[in-house]
Amino acid sequence: MKKILACFISIVLSSFLFAETFEFTPVINEIYTSREVALADNYVADSSTFFSVLANPANTGLTGDKKLFPFLSVDMNGSLAKTYDLFRYVSTKDSDNLAELLPKLESEPININMSGPFCFGFVKNNFALAFINSTYATGILDGVGTTSIGSGEQYLLDIAYAYPIKFTEKTILSVGMGLFTFLDIQGSYDGSLSEALEYLIKKSYTFFPIYLSAGFGLDAGITFTTADVFALGISWRNFFSGALSQKWDSIDEIKSFQRKYSILGNMPLDSNLECGILINLPLEECTKHFLTVTKIFAQYKQLDELFNLKKNGQTFSPSMLYEYLSLGAELEVFHTITFRYGLCNDYMAAGLGLRFDMIHFDAAVYSSKIGYKRNDNGSIGFSLSFGVYD
């Protein structure tokens, strides 16, 4: 028995000893709807929707009871027309048009992010729980050079609790903590686009490596609100986090239970210290219930990077003052129709929302050509979302 046990232990240890290493850093997907796209951010001082809990756990003590039922939100930008033609020619095996299209693809960006529909959640008694899936694809398509693209599926479980301290009926300080866990399955490809398409046409998916990651993170935040007019929020997301990742060179390796690589640990993951304000103009009474919501938002993220400039060997530059700044405005009419506008360093956006009790439909259009600085290589994007939630 001892010999069998010693043999088993030696086999296990040798598998770790001779396993290859790899480099990979998982990215935690942002969960948002078209409302947040149109406003250019998910603002930490806003506690009016279920999704504000994901931005700042302290908002759990201010939202009141909320429910999240299945919803679907799609956000796309990049060279969407050319990307659509590419997938259409591949699916129909139209080799002539495909051969004509490939030389026209020169560093074409593609970004697709879909949140839902496998999700549920609630906020009750200052406690929040949410389970949400997201599907994504991002990268660069190049018909004559190197194509680099990653796509996958991610599942997020978020738990938060907040303790609201009431100074008066409408002056509240809420302090919250959050814990999230995630599971991510990603396929990644770097190489010739024409070779990859040959595999796809043959319905063979053995040409790209696959990464499986599981991780966790802790969030902390505070939100101060007074008179339903002003709110200040501070959120430190992923202040303590880590992940484990495993790589397989192909689907065949997974099917045959091969394990060529040792498990990779990543700690810490990127953190984000954010601070924002909300001004809620009380115009409903004076407009005879025409303007039911009038909100102005401002937010600065990645404050931890500013605090660590000297530590990271960087020097301060004036451009940093607006690089991570987001501004937004929201105007609701008759509790039903909402108009939105947002601006950040990456893009400018506008959006429209329709609300019928818990049923929400939101749309946004944005351009990465216009931000605080012009980007001639930018593109037009759009986002649509539909769901049932508070």
Tab-separated table of C-alpha atoms in Angstrom:
chain	number	residue	atom	x	y	z
A	1	MET	CA	0.000	0.000	0.000
A	2	LYS	CA	2.843	2.400	0.867
A	3	LYS	CA	4.531	1.688	-2.466
A	4	ILE	CA	1.305	2.405	-4.366
A	5	LEU	CA	0.804	5.668	-2.448
A	6	ALA	CA	4.423	6.733	-3.016
A	7	CYS	CA	4.096	5.968	-6.710
A	8	PHE	CA	0.879	8.018	-6.970
A	9	ILE	CA	2.456	11.004	-5.173
A	10	SER	CA	5.536	10.879	-7.402
A	11	ILE	CA	3.350	10.880	-10.528
A	12	VAL	CA	1.387	13.908	-9.298
A	13	LEU	CA	4.523	15.806	-8.314
A	14	SER	CA	6.246	15.015	-11.585
A	15	SER	CA	3.242	16.337	-13.529
A	16	PHE	CA	3.663	19.677	-11.761
A	17	LEU	CA	7.454	19.582	-12.076
A	18	PHE	CA	7.537	19.078	-15.829
A	19	ALA	CA	4.423	21.091	-16.746
A	20	GLU	CA	4.967	24.147	-18.942
A	21	THR	CA	4.152	27.664	-17.829
A	22	PHE	CA	2.119	30.322	-19.659
A	23	GLU	CA	1.154	33.963	-19.293
A	24	PHE	CA	-2.458	35.126	-19.098
A	25	THR	CA	-4.372	37.744	-17.117
A	26	PRO	CA	-8.159	37.330	-16.877
A	27	VAL	CA	-10.298	40.448	-17.245
A	28	ILE	CA	-13.488	40.881	-15.230
A	29	ASN	CA	-16.266	41.973	-17.584
A	30	GLU	CA	-18.269	45.066	-16.745
A	31	ILE	CA	-22.007	44.375	-16.431
A	32	TYR	CA	-24.126	47.244	-17.692
A	33	THR	CA	-27.173	48.173	-19.738
A	34	SER	CA	-27.612	50.734	-22.509
A	35	ARG	CA	-28.466	53.301	-19.828
A	36	GLU	CA	-24.921	53.214	-18.498
A	37	VAL	CA	-23.521	53.331	-22.052
A	38	ALA	CA	-25.567	56.454	-22.836
A	39	LEU	CA	-24.427	58.105	-19.592
A	40	ALA	CA	-20.771	57.137	-20.283
A	41	ASP	CA	-20.407	55.277	-16.965
A	42	ASN	CA	-22.104	53.398	-14.141
A	43	TYR	CA	-22.000	56.157	-11.539
A	44	VAL	CA	-21.079	55.233	-7.966
A	45	ALA	CA	-23.226	58.039	-6.471
A	46	ASP	CA	-26.402	56.864	-8.258
A	47	SER	CA	-28.576	54.479	-6.240
A	48	SER	CA	-31.697	54.538	-8.414
A	49	THR	CA	-31.347	51.184	-10.230
A	50	PHE	CA	-30.429	47.596	-9.454
A	51	PHE	CA	-27.198	47.932	-11.457
A	52	SER	CA	-25.934	50.722	-9.180
A	53	VAL	CA	-25.186	47.999	-6.619
A	54	LEU	CA	-22.561	46.576	-9.007
A	55	ALA	CA	-20.819	49.962	-9.159
A	56	ASN	CA	-20.818	50.625	-5.413
A	57	PRO	CA	-21.815	48.118	-2.686
A	58	ALA	CA	-22.812	51.019	-0.407
A	59	ASN	CA	-25.768	51.716	-2.694
A	60	THR	CA	-27.325	48.491	-1.378
A	61	GLY	CA	-28.387	50.481	1.677
A	62	LEU	CA	-30.107	53.163	-0.415
A	63	THR	CA	-31.821	51.468	-3.367
A	64	GLY	CA	-34.671	49.962	-1.374
A	65	ASP	CA	-36.030	46.568	-2.389
A	66	LYS	CA	-35.144	45.691	-5.993
A	67	LYS	CA	-35.565	42.679	-8.245
A	68	LEU	CA	-33.661	41.561	-11.331
A	69	PHE	CA	-35.287	39.178	-13.779
A	70	PRO	CA	-33.796	38.024	-17.104
A	71	PHE	CA	-32.549	40.901	-19.219
A	72	LEU	CA	-30.411	41.202	-22.343
A	73	SER	CA	-28.008	44.027	-23.159
A	74	VAL	CA	-25.871	44.134	-26.314
A	75	ASP	CA	-23.069	46.618	-26.921
A	76	MET	CA	-21.182	46.640	-30.253
A	77	ASN	CA	-18.626	48.913	-31.861
A	78	GLY	CA	-15.854	48.719	-34.430
A	79	SER	CA	-15.946	47.741	-38.103
A	80	LEU	CA	-19.358	46.133	-37.750
A	81	ALA	CA	-20.327	46.167	-41.458
A	82	LYS	CA	-17.144	44.408	-42.553
A	83	THR	CA	-17.371	41.994	-39.632
A	84	TYR	CA	-20.952	41.115	-40.588
A	85	ASP	CA	-19.901	40.468	-44.193
A	86	LEU	CA	-17.045	38.274	-42.975
A	87	PHE	CA	-19.284	36.034	-40.865
A	88	ARG	CA	-21.919	35.923	-43.606
A	89	TYR	CA	-19.440	34.738	-46.228
A	90	VAL	CA	-17.990	32.156	-43.852
A	91	SER	CA	-21.409	30.774	-42.849
A	92	THR	CA	-22.524	30.486	-46.483
A	93	LYS	CA	-19.069	29.267	-47.626
A	94	ASP	CA	-18.977	32.035	-50.232
A	95	SER	CA	-15.274	31.697	-51.079
A	96	ASP	CA	-15.308	34.206	-53.959
A	97	ASN	CA	-16.639	37.137	-51.925
A	98	LEU	CA	-14.498	36.049	-48.971
A	99	ALA	CA	-11.326	36.192	-51.078
A	100	GLU	CA	-12.325	39.680	-52.242
A	101	LEU	CA	-13.070	40.904	-48.704
A	102	LEU	CA	-9.920	39.701	-46.896
A	103	PRO	CA	-7.452	42.203	-48.460
A	104	LYS	CA	-9.820	45.028	-47.426
A	105	LEU	CA	-9.526	44.088	-43.744
A	106	GLU	CA	-6.625	46.108	-42.350
A	107	SER	CA	-6.508	46.327	-38.546
A	108	GLU	CA	-10.296	46.424	-38.236
A	109	PRO	CA	-11.404	46.628	-34.568
A	110	ILE	CA	-14.262	44.481	-33.260
A	111	ASN	CA	-15.843	44.764	-29.810
A	112	ILE	CA	-19.008	42.911	-28.830
A	113	ASN	CA	-20.240	42.612	-25.251
A	114	MET	CA	-23.549	40.983	-24.307
A	115	SER	CA	-24.841	40.833	-20.719
A	116	GLY	CA	-27.595	38.314	-19.912
A	117	PRO	CA	-29.984	36.620	-20.445
A	118	PHE	CA	-29.069	34.045	-17.766
A	119	CYS	CA	-29.400	36.222	-14.702
A	120	PHE	CA	-31.344	36.908	-11.550
A	121	GLY	CA	-30.929	39.059	-8.475
A	122	PHE	CA	-32.522	41.005	-5.654
A	123	VAL	CA	-31.893	43.713	-3.069
A	124	LYS	CA	-33.702	43.288	0.229
A	125	ASN	CA	-33.001	44.540	3.756
A	126	ASN	CA	-29.730	46.169	2.633
A	127	PHE	CA	-28.493	42.843	1.207
A	128	ALA	CA	-27.919	42.270	-2.519
A	129	LEU	CA	-27.285	39.181	-4.601
A	130	ALA	CA	-26.840	38.993	-8.360
A	131	PHE	CA	-25.929	36.245	-10.819
A	132	ILE	CA	-25.269	37.496	-14.348
A	133	ASN	CA	-23.625	35.981	-17.414
A	134	SER	CA	-21.840	37.881	-20.166
A	135	THR	CA	-20.568	36.939	-23.620
A	136	TYR	CA	-17.818	38.913	-25.308
A	137	ALA	CA	-15.525	39.159	-28.331
A	138	THR	CA	-12.822	41.742	-28.796
A	139	GLY	CA	-9.775	42.161	-30.985
A	140	ILE	CA	-8.365	43.229	-34.335
A	141	LEU	CA	-9.208	41.626	-37.692
A	142	ASP	CA	-6.509	41.834	-40.361
A	143	GLY	CA	-6.750	40.058	-43.699
A	144	VAL	CA	-3.092	40.456	-44.631
A	145	GLY	CA	-1.360	40.783	-41.245
A	146	THR	CA	-1.821	39.229	-37.823
A	147	THR	CA	-5.322	38.869	-36.467
A	148	SER	CA	-5.671	38.950	-32.694
A	149	ILE	CA	-9.032	38.153	-31.139
A	150	GLY	CA	-10.377	36.805	-27.886
A	151	SER	CA	-13.928	35.686	-27.144
A	152	GLY	CA	-15.580	33.878	-24.318
A	153	GLU	CA	-18.257	33.462	-21.686
A	154	GLN	CA	-18.141	34.775	-18.125
A	155	TYR	CA	-20.364	34.144	-15.097
A	156	LEU	CA	-20.437	36.580	-12.202
A	157	LEU	CA	-21.879	36.092	-8.715
A	158	ASP	CA	-21.996	39.332	-6.711
A	159	ILE	CA	-22.967	39.649	-3.032
A	160	ALA	CA	-23.117	42.958	-1.151
A	161	TYR	CA	-24.289	44.312	2.181
A	162	ALA	CA	-24.551	47.905	3.364
A	163	TYR	CA	-25.302	49.615	6.647
A	164	PRO	CA	-27.131	52.959	6.299
A	165	ILE	CA	-26.558	55.537	9.034
A	166	LYS	CA	-29.468	58.005	9.183
A	167	PHE	CA	-28.639	61.482	10.470
A	168	THR	CA	-32.078	62.745	9.442
A	169	GLU	CA	-34.864	61.242	7.347
A	170	LYS	CA	-33.210	62.386	4.122
A	171	THR	CA	-29.555	62.631	5.144
A	172	ILE	CA	-27.965	59.188	5.058
A	173	LEU	CA	-24.449	57.777	5.013
A	174	SER	CA	-24.310	54.215	3.709
A	175	VAL	CA	-21.233	52.011	4.156
A	176	GLY	CA	-21.000	48.782	2.183
A	177	MET	CA	-18.853	45.767	1.382
A	178	GLY	CA	-19.125	43.407	-1.565
A	179	LEU	CA	-17.775	40.021	-2.604
A	180	PHE	CA	-17.817	38.730	-6.162
A	181	THR	CA	-16.694	35.491	-7.761
A	182	PHE	CA	-16.357	34.811	-11.458
A	183	LEU	CA	-15.801	31.942	-13.873
A	184	ASP	CA	-14.444	32.751	-17.332
A	185	ILE	CA	-13.951	30.531	-20.408
A	186	GLN	CA	-12.031	32.242	-23.204
A	187	GLY	CA	-10.725	31.243	-26.605
A	188	SER	CA	-7.837	33.328	-27.916
A	189	TYR	CA	-6.264	33.451	-31.377
A	190	ASP	CA	-3.218	35.230	-32.822
A	191	GLY	CA	-2.273	34.431	-36.384
A	192	SER	CA	-3.404	34.415	-39.985
A	193	LEU	CA	-7.088	35.220	-40.487
A	194	SER	CA	-7.282	33.172	-43.696
A	195	GLU	CA	-5.982	30.051	-41.912
A	196	ALA	CA	-8.447	30.541	-39.078
A	197	LEU	CA	-11.339	30.880	-41.538
A	198	GLU	CA	-10.356	27.623	-43.234
A	199	TYR	CA	-10.779	25.843	-39.907
A	200	LEU	CA	-14.116	27.558	-39.295
A	201	ILE	CA	-15.465	26.634	-42.721
A	202	LYS	CA	-14.571	23.003	-41.967
A	203	LYS	CA	-16.251	23.416	-38.548
A	204	SER	CA	-13.009	22.573	-36.822
A	205	TYR	CA	-12.254	24.459	-33.614
A	206	THR	CA	-8.851	23.026	-32.748
A	207	PHE	CA	-6.710	25.938	-33.921
A	208	PHE	CA	-6.918	28.220	-30.848
A	209	PRO	CA	-5.970	27.823	-27.172
A	210	ILE	CA	-8.568	27.897	-24.417
A	211	TYR	CA	-8.219	29.489	-20.993
A	212	LEU	CA	-10.359	28.651	-17.964
A	213	SER	CA	-10.192	31.133	-15.075
A	214	ALA	CA	-11.871	31.367	-11.693
A	215	GLY	CA	-11.408	34.228	-9.293
A	216	PHE	CA	-12.783	36.485	-6.602
A	217	GLY	CA	-12.610	40.075	-5.458
A	218	LEU	CA	-13.643	42.381	-2.638
A	219	ASP	CA	-15.293	45.779	-3.075
A	220	ALA	CA	-15.866	48.565	-0.560
A	221	GLY	CA	-17.751	51.825	-0.792
A	222	ILE	CA	-19.561	54.687	0.879
A	223	THR	CA	-22.422	56.856	-0.350
A	224	PHE	CA	-23.622	60.051	1.276
A	225	THR	CA	-26.956	61.518	0.188
A	226	THR	CA	-28.922	64.488	1.464
A	227	ALA	CA	-32.351	65.962	0.725
A	228	ASP	CA	-32.745	63.735	-2.358
A	229	VAL	CA	-30.776	66.445	-4.188
A	230	PHE	CA	-27.085	65.678	-3.714
A	231	ALA	CA	-25.113	62.452	-3.403
A	232	LEU	CA	-21.420	61.658	-3.079
A	233	GLY	CA	-20.116	58.162	-3.699
A	234	ILE	CA	-16.701	56.541	-3.291
A	235	SER	CA	-16.075	52.970	-4.400
A	236	TRP	CA	-12.912	50.872	-4.311
A	237	ARG	CA	-13.500	47.906	-6.555
A	238	ASN	CA	-11.268	44.815	-6.512
A	239	PHE	CA	-9.170	46.233	-3.668
A	240	PHE	CA	-8.278	42.610	-2.864
A	241	SER	CA	-8.645	40.063	-5.651
A	242	GLY	CA	-7.049	37.099	-7.365
A	243	ALA	CA	-7.618	34.365	-9.916
A	244	LEU	CA	-6.403	30.943	-11.018
A	245	SER	CA	-6.130	30.091	-14.733
A	246	GLN	CA	-5.542	26.919	-16.732
A	247	LYS	CA	-4.612	26.693	-20.414
A	248	TRP	CA	-5.259	24.068	-23.083
A	249	ASP	CA	-3.808	24.351	-26.590
A	250	SER	CA	-6.992	23.079	-28.226
A	251	ILE	CA	-10.402	21.579	-27.609
A	252	ASP	CA	-8.921	18.146	-28.339
A	253	GLU	CA	-6.686	18.485	-25.274
A	254	ILE	CA	-9.733	19.126	-23.104
A	255	LYS	CA	-11.592	16.154	-24.575
A	256	SER	CA	-8.649	13.847	-23.900
A	257	PHE	CA	-8.154	15.230	-20.354
A	258	GLN	CA	-4.592	16.309	-21.150
A	259	ARG	CA	-2.947	18.858	-18.887
A	260	LYS	CA	0.181	20.268	-20.442
A	261	TYR	CA	0.425	23.491	-18.418
A	262	SER	CA	0.694	24.184	-14.712
A	263	ILE	CA	-1.993	26.308	-13.066
A	264	LEU	CA	-1.287	30.049	-13.168
A	265	GLY	CA	-2.093	32.336	-10.254
A	266	ASN	CA	-2.784	36.059	-10.660
A	267	MET	CA	-2.913	38.314	-7.616
A	268	PRO	CA	-3.809	41.075	-7.376
A	269	LEU	CA	-6.027	41.890	-10.339
A	270	ASP	CA	-6.517	45.488	-11.454
A	271	SER	CA	-8.290	47.627	-8.848
A	272	ASN	CA	-10.330	50.785	-9.437
A	273	LEU	CA	-10.875	53.592	-6.918
A	274	GLU	CA	-13.752	55.807	-8.085
A	275	CYS	CA	-15.348	58.969	-6.744
A	276	GLY	CA	-18.483	60.604	-8.112
A	277	ILE	CA	-21.271	63.064	-7.410
A	278	LEU	CA	-24.933	63.219	-8.349
A	279	ILE	CA	-27.116	66.339	-8.494
A	280	ASN	CA	-30.837	65.643	-8.667
A	281	LEU	CA	-32.712	68.812	-9.610
A	282	PRO	CA	-36.205	68.838	-7.974
A	283	LEU	CA	-38.162	70.083	-10.990
A	284	GLU	CA	-41.156	67.737	-10.875
A	285	GLU	CA	-43.476	69.999	-8.892
A	286	CYS	CA	-42.639	73.218	-10.707
A	287	THR	CA	-43.053	71.545	-14.123
A	288	LYS	CA	-46.400	70.013	-13.068
A	289	HIS	CA	-45.010	66.449	-13.175
A	290	PHE	CA	-43.606	66.857	-16.681
A	291	LEU	CA	-39.907	66.526	-15.782
A	292	THR	CA	-40.019	63.669	-13.287
A	293	VAL	CA	-36.240	63.102	-13.184
A	294	THR	CA	-33.450	65.592	-13.882
A	295	LYS	CA	-30.016	64.267	-12.929
A	296	ILE	CA	-26.446	65.427	-13.559
A	297	PHE	CA	-23.522	63.053	-12.958
A	298	ALA	CA	-19.753	63.436	-12.664
A	299	GLN	CA	-17.250	60.718	-11.853
A	300	TYR	CA	-13.510	60.192	-11.721
A	301	LYS	CA	-12.073	56.677	-11.805
A	302	GLN	CA	-8.615	55.129	-11.421
A	303	LEU	CA	-7.816	57.500	-8.561
A	304	ASP	CA	-5.447	54.859	-7.200
A	305	GLU	CA	-3.265	55.357	-10.287
A	306	LEU	CA	-2.932	59.078	-9.486
A	307	PHE	CA	-1.968	58.283	-5.896
A	308	ASN	CA	0.722	55.845	-7.083
A	309	LEU	CA	2.342	57.987	-9.789
A	310	LYS	CA	5.650	58.336	-7.962
A	311	LYS	CA	5.632	54.669	-6.962
A	312	ASN	CA	5.128	53.644	-10.600
A	313	GLY	CA	7.819	56.018	-11.843
A	314	GLN	CA	5.370	58.362	-13.591
A	315	THR	CA	5.013	62.128	-13.544
A	316	PHE	CA	1.779	64.103	-13.425
A	317	SER	CA	0.481	65.658	-16.637
A	318	PRO	CA	-2.575	67.941	-17.124
A	319	SER	CA	-4.178	65.369	-19.460
A	320	MET	CA	-4.666	63.073	-16.458
A	321	LEU	CA	-7.275	65.485	-15.098
A	322	TYR	CA	-9.763	64.453	-17.790
A	323	GLU	CA	-8.403	61.058	-18.855
A	324	TYR	CA	-10.595	59.217	-16.345
A	325	LEU	CA	-13.410	61.782	-16.011
A	326	SER	CA	-16.998	60.896	-16.998
A	327	LEU	CA	-19.940	63.301	-17.258
A	328	GLY	CA	-23.605	62.457	-17.818
A	329	ALA	CA	-27.123	63.865	-17.737
A	330	GLU	CA	-30.526	62.160	-17.551
A	331	LEU	CA	-33.926	63.726	-18.195
A	332	GLU	CA	-37.140	61.719	-17.640
A	333	VAL	CA	-40.585	62.800	-18.837
A	334	PHE	CA	-43.819	61.535	-17.224
A	335	HIS	CA	-41.988	58.628	-15.534
A	336	THR	CA	-41.857	56.932	-18.949
A	337	ILE	CA	-39.512	58.466	-21.544
A	338	THR	CA	-35.884	59.207	-20.669
A	339	PHE	CA	-33.277	61.170	-22.616
A	340	ARG	CA	-29.592	60.673	-21.798
A	341	TYR	CA	-26.222	62.145	-22.701
A	342	GLY	CA	-22.708	61.135	-21.693
A	343	LEU	CA	-19.117	62.144	-22.341
A	344	CYS	CA	-15.816	60.602	-21.300
A	345	ASN	CA	-12.284	60.422	-22.642
A	346	ASP	CA	-13.165	57.424	-24.838
A	347	TYR	CA	-16.450	58.466	-26.456
A	348	MET	CA	-19.521	60.696	-26.573
A	349	ALA	CA	-22.972	59.108	-26.333
A	350	ALA	CA	-26.686	59.816	-26.473
A	351	GLY	CA	-29.542	57.514	-25.563
A	352	LEU	CA	-33.255	56.989	-25.156
A	353	GLY	CA	-35.143	54.906	-22.600
A	354	LEU	CA	-38.729	53.685	-22.211
A	355	ARG	CA	-40.021	52.404	-18.876
A	356	PHE	CA	-43.322	50.746	-18.056
A	357	ASP	CA	-43.173	49.856	-14.369
A	358	MET	CA	-40.450	47.129	-14.233
A	359	ILE	CA	-40.148	46.727	-18.012
A	360	HIS	CA	-37.218	48.662	-19.473
A	361	PHE	CA	-36.133	49.257	-23.048
A	362	ASP	CA	-32.999	51.347	-23.585
A	363	ALA	CA	-30.910	52.304	-26.602
A	364	ALA	CA	-27.681	54.261	-27.027
A	365	VAL	CA	-25.503	55.457	-29.893
A	366	TYR	CA	-21.942	56.568	-29.315
A	367	SER	CA	-18.816	57.541	-31.209
A	368	SER	CA	-15.250	56.849	-30.126
A	369	LYS	CA	-14.163	59.482	-32.651
A	370	ILE	CA	-15.244	62.131	-30.156
A	371	GLY	CA	-14.152	62.316	-26.539
A	372	TYR	CA	-12.169	64.932	-24.670
A	373	LYS	CA	-9.773	64.599	-27.563
A	374	ARG	CA	-10.426	63.700	-31.199
A	375	ASN	CA	-9.666	60.194	-32.439
A	376	ASP	CA	-9.765	59.938	-36.239
A	377	ASN	CA	-9.429	56.147	-36.013
A	378	GLY	CA	-12.511	55.839	-33.845
A	379	SER	CA	-15.761	54.118	-34.772
A	380	ILE	CA	-19.506	54.298	-34.233
A	381	GLY	CA	-21.115	51.954	-31.724
A	382	PHE	CA	-24.591	51.180	-30.505
A	383	SER	CA	-26.175	49.429	-27.565
A	384	LEU	CA	-29.626	47.937	-26.992
A	385	SER	CA	-31.030	46.447	-23.812
A	386	PHE	CA	-34.352	44.997	-22.720
A	387	GLY	CA	-35.314	43.494	-19.404
A	388	VAL	CA	-37.481	43.297	-16.332
A	389	TYR	CA	-35.964	44.889	-13.238
A	390	ASP	CA	-36.411	47.741	-10.762
